Amino acid sequence: MAERPTESWRQDMAEEAEEIAAGTMDPECACMVGLYPEALLTAMDAVLDEFEGALPGLGAAADETVLAVVEHVVLALNAVNEAHEGAAFQTDEREELCGYIDLSLTEHGVDVVALTARHGLGRYQLTDKWRKW
């Protein structure tokens, strides 16, 4: 099952907190809490909950249905990013989110390579039409 980016980010935050508590990291060097404030993670989890709820049955769905689900999650993530001053998703986060969307679709029977090819896109261009992050 595809791991939500928010899960790995929370894990990174917990590891950083443990290192600070153990004295193996200077608190001045800690950055995870600043990168991933709880309000951001909570908003993203709400978006990803909705996305995951739309996944069952997509493997047998028409392209338009699959693309509508992708559009919806990307637009919702755009809104989360904008709510956090357009700075929530940097290169690593963008790659993780796109990979998560791709893998989640694949796990639910969507042939992402074929889907994107039918629409004149490369595999990794699935979110580009709507993505502002």
Coordinates of C-alpha atoms in Angstrom, one line a residue:
M1 CA 0.0 0.0 0.0
A2 CA 1.3 3.4 -0.9
E3 CA 2.6 5.3 2.1
R4 CA 1.1 8.8 2.4
P5 CA 3.8 11.5 2.3
T6 CA 2.3 12.9 5.6
E7 CA 3.2 9.5 7.3
S8 CA 6.8 9.7 6.4
W9 CA 7.0 13.4 7.3
R10 CA 5.5 12.7 10.7
Q11 CA 8.0 9.9 11.1
D12 CA 10.9 12.2 10.2
M13 CA 9.6 14.7 12.7
A14 CA 9.4 12.1 15.5
E15 CA 13.0 10.9 14.7
E16 CA 14.2 14.5 14.9
A17 CA 12.5 15.0 18.2
E18 CA 14.1 11.8 19.5
E19 CA 17.5 13.0 18.5
I20 CA 17.0 16.4 20.2
A21 CA 15.7 14.6 23.4
A22 CA 18.7 12.3 23.3
G23 CA 21.1 15.2 22.9
T24 CA 22.4 14.0 19.6
M25 CA 21.0 16.9 17.6
D26 CA 21.3 20.6 18.4
P27 CA 17.7 22.1 18.6
E28 CA 19.0 24.9 16.4
C29 CA 19.5 22.4 13.6
A30 CA 16.0 21.0 13.8
C31 CA 13.9 21.9 10.8
M32 CA 11.1 19.3 10.5
V33 CA 8.5 21.1 12.6
G34 CA 9.0 24.2 10.6
L35 CA 8.6 22.4 7.3
Y36 CA 5.6 20.4 8.3
P37 CA 3.4 22.3 10.8
E38 CA 0.4 20.3 12.2
A39 CA -2.1 22.5 10.3
L40 CA -0.5 21.5 7.0
L41 CA -0.4 17.8 7.8
T42 CA -4.0 17.8 9.0
A43 CA -5.2 19.6 5.9
M44 CA -3.2 17.2 3.7
D45 CA -4.6 14.2 5.4
A46 CA -8.1 15.4 4.9
V47 CA -7.4 15.7 1.1
L48 CA -5.7 12.3 1.0
D49 CA -8.6 10.7 2.9
E50 CA -11.0 11.9 0.2
F51 CA -8.6 10.8 -2.6
E52 CA -8.2 7.3 -1.1
G53 CA -12.0 7.1 -0.7
A54 CA -12.3 7.6 -4.5
L55 CA -9.8 5.0 -5.5
P56 CA -11.8 1.7 -5.2
G57 CA -13.2 0.7 -8.6
L58 CA -11.0 3.1 -10.6
G59 CA -9.2 0.3 -12.4
A60 CA -12.4 -0.4 -14.3
A61 CA -13.4 3.2 -14.7
A62 CA -13.3 5.4 -17.9
D63 CA -10.3 7.6 -18.4
E64 CA -12.5 10.7 -17.7
T65 CA -13.4 9.3 -14.3
V66 CA -9.8 8.6 -13.3
L67 CA -8.7 12.0 -14.6
A68 CA -11.5 13.7 -12.6
V69 CA -10.2 12.1 -9.4
V70 CA -6.7 13.2 -10.2
E71 CA -7.8 16.7 -11.0
H72 CA -9.8 16.9 -7.7
V73 CA -6.9 15.8 -5.5
V74 CA -4.4 18.1 -7.3
L75 CA -6.8 21.1 -7.0
A76 CA -7.3 20.3 -3.3
L77 CA -3.6 20.1 -2.8
N78 CA -3.2 23.4 -4.6
A79 CA -5.5 24.9 -2.1
V80 CA -3.6 23.5 0.8
N81 CA -0.4 24.8 -0.6
E82 CA -1.9 28.2 -1.2
A83 CA -3.2 28.3 2.4
H84 CA 0.4 27.8 3.6
E85 CA 1.7 30.8 1.5
G86 CA 2.5 28.7 -1.5
A87 CA 5.5 27.3 0.2
A88 CA 4.3 24.0 1.6
F89 CA 5.6 21.8 -1.2
Q90 CA 9.2 22.0 -2.4
T91 CA 10.9 19.6 -4.8
D92 CA 11.0 16.6 -2.5
E93 CA 7.4 17.0 -1.4
R94 CA 6.2 17.5 -5.0
E95 CA 8.0 14.3 -6.0
E96 CA 6.6 12.4 -3.1
L97 CA 3.0 13.6 -3.7
C98 CA 3.1 12.8 -7.4
G99 CA 4.6 9.3 -6.7
Y100 CA 1.9 8.7 -4.1
I101 CA -0.8 9.6 -6.5
D102 CA 0.7 7.4 -9.2
L103 CA 1.3 4.4 -6.9
S104 CA -2.2 4.7 -5.3
L105 CA -3.8 4.6 -8.8
T106 CA -1.6 1.7 -9.9
E107 CA -2.5 -0.3 -6.7
H108 CA -6.2 0.2 -7.6
G109 CA -5.8 -1.2 -11.1
V110 CA -5.2 1.9 -13.1
D111 CA -2.5 1.5 -15.8
V112 CA -1.0 5.0 -15.4
V113 CA 1.4 4.5 -18.3
A114 CA -1.4 3.6 -20.7
L115 CA -3.7 6.3 -19.3
T116 CA -1.2 9.1 -19.8
A117 CA -0.2 7.7 -23.2
R118 CA -3.8 7.8 -24.4
H119 CA -3.9 11.5 -23.5
G120 CA -0.6 12.4 -25.1
L121 CA 1.3 12.7 -21.8
G122 CA 4.4 11.1 -20.3
R123 CA 3.8 9.0 -17.2
Y124 CA 5.1 11.7 -14.9
Q125 CA 2.9 14.4 -16.4
L126 CA -0.3 13.1 -15.0
T127 CA -0.8 16.0 -12.5
D128 CA 0.8 18.7 -14.5
K129 CA -2.3 20.1 -16.1
W130 CA -3.7 21.2 -12.7
R131 CA -0.7 21.3 -10.4
K132 CA 0.5 24.7 -9.1
W133 CA 2.9 23.3 -6.6

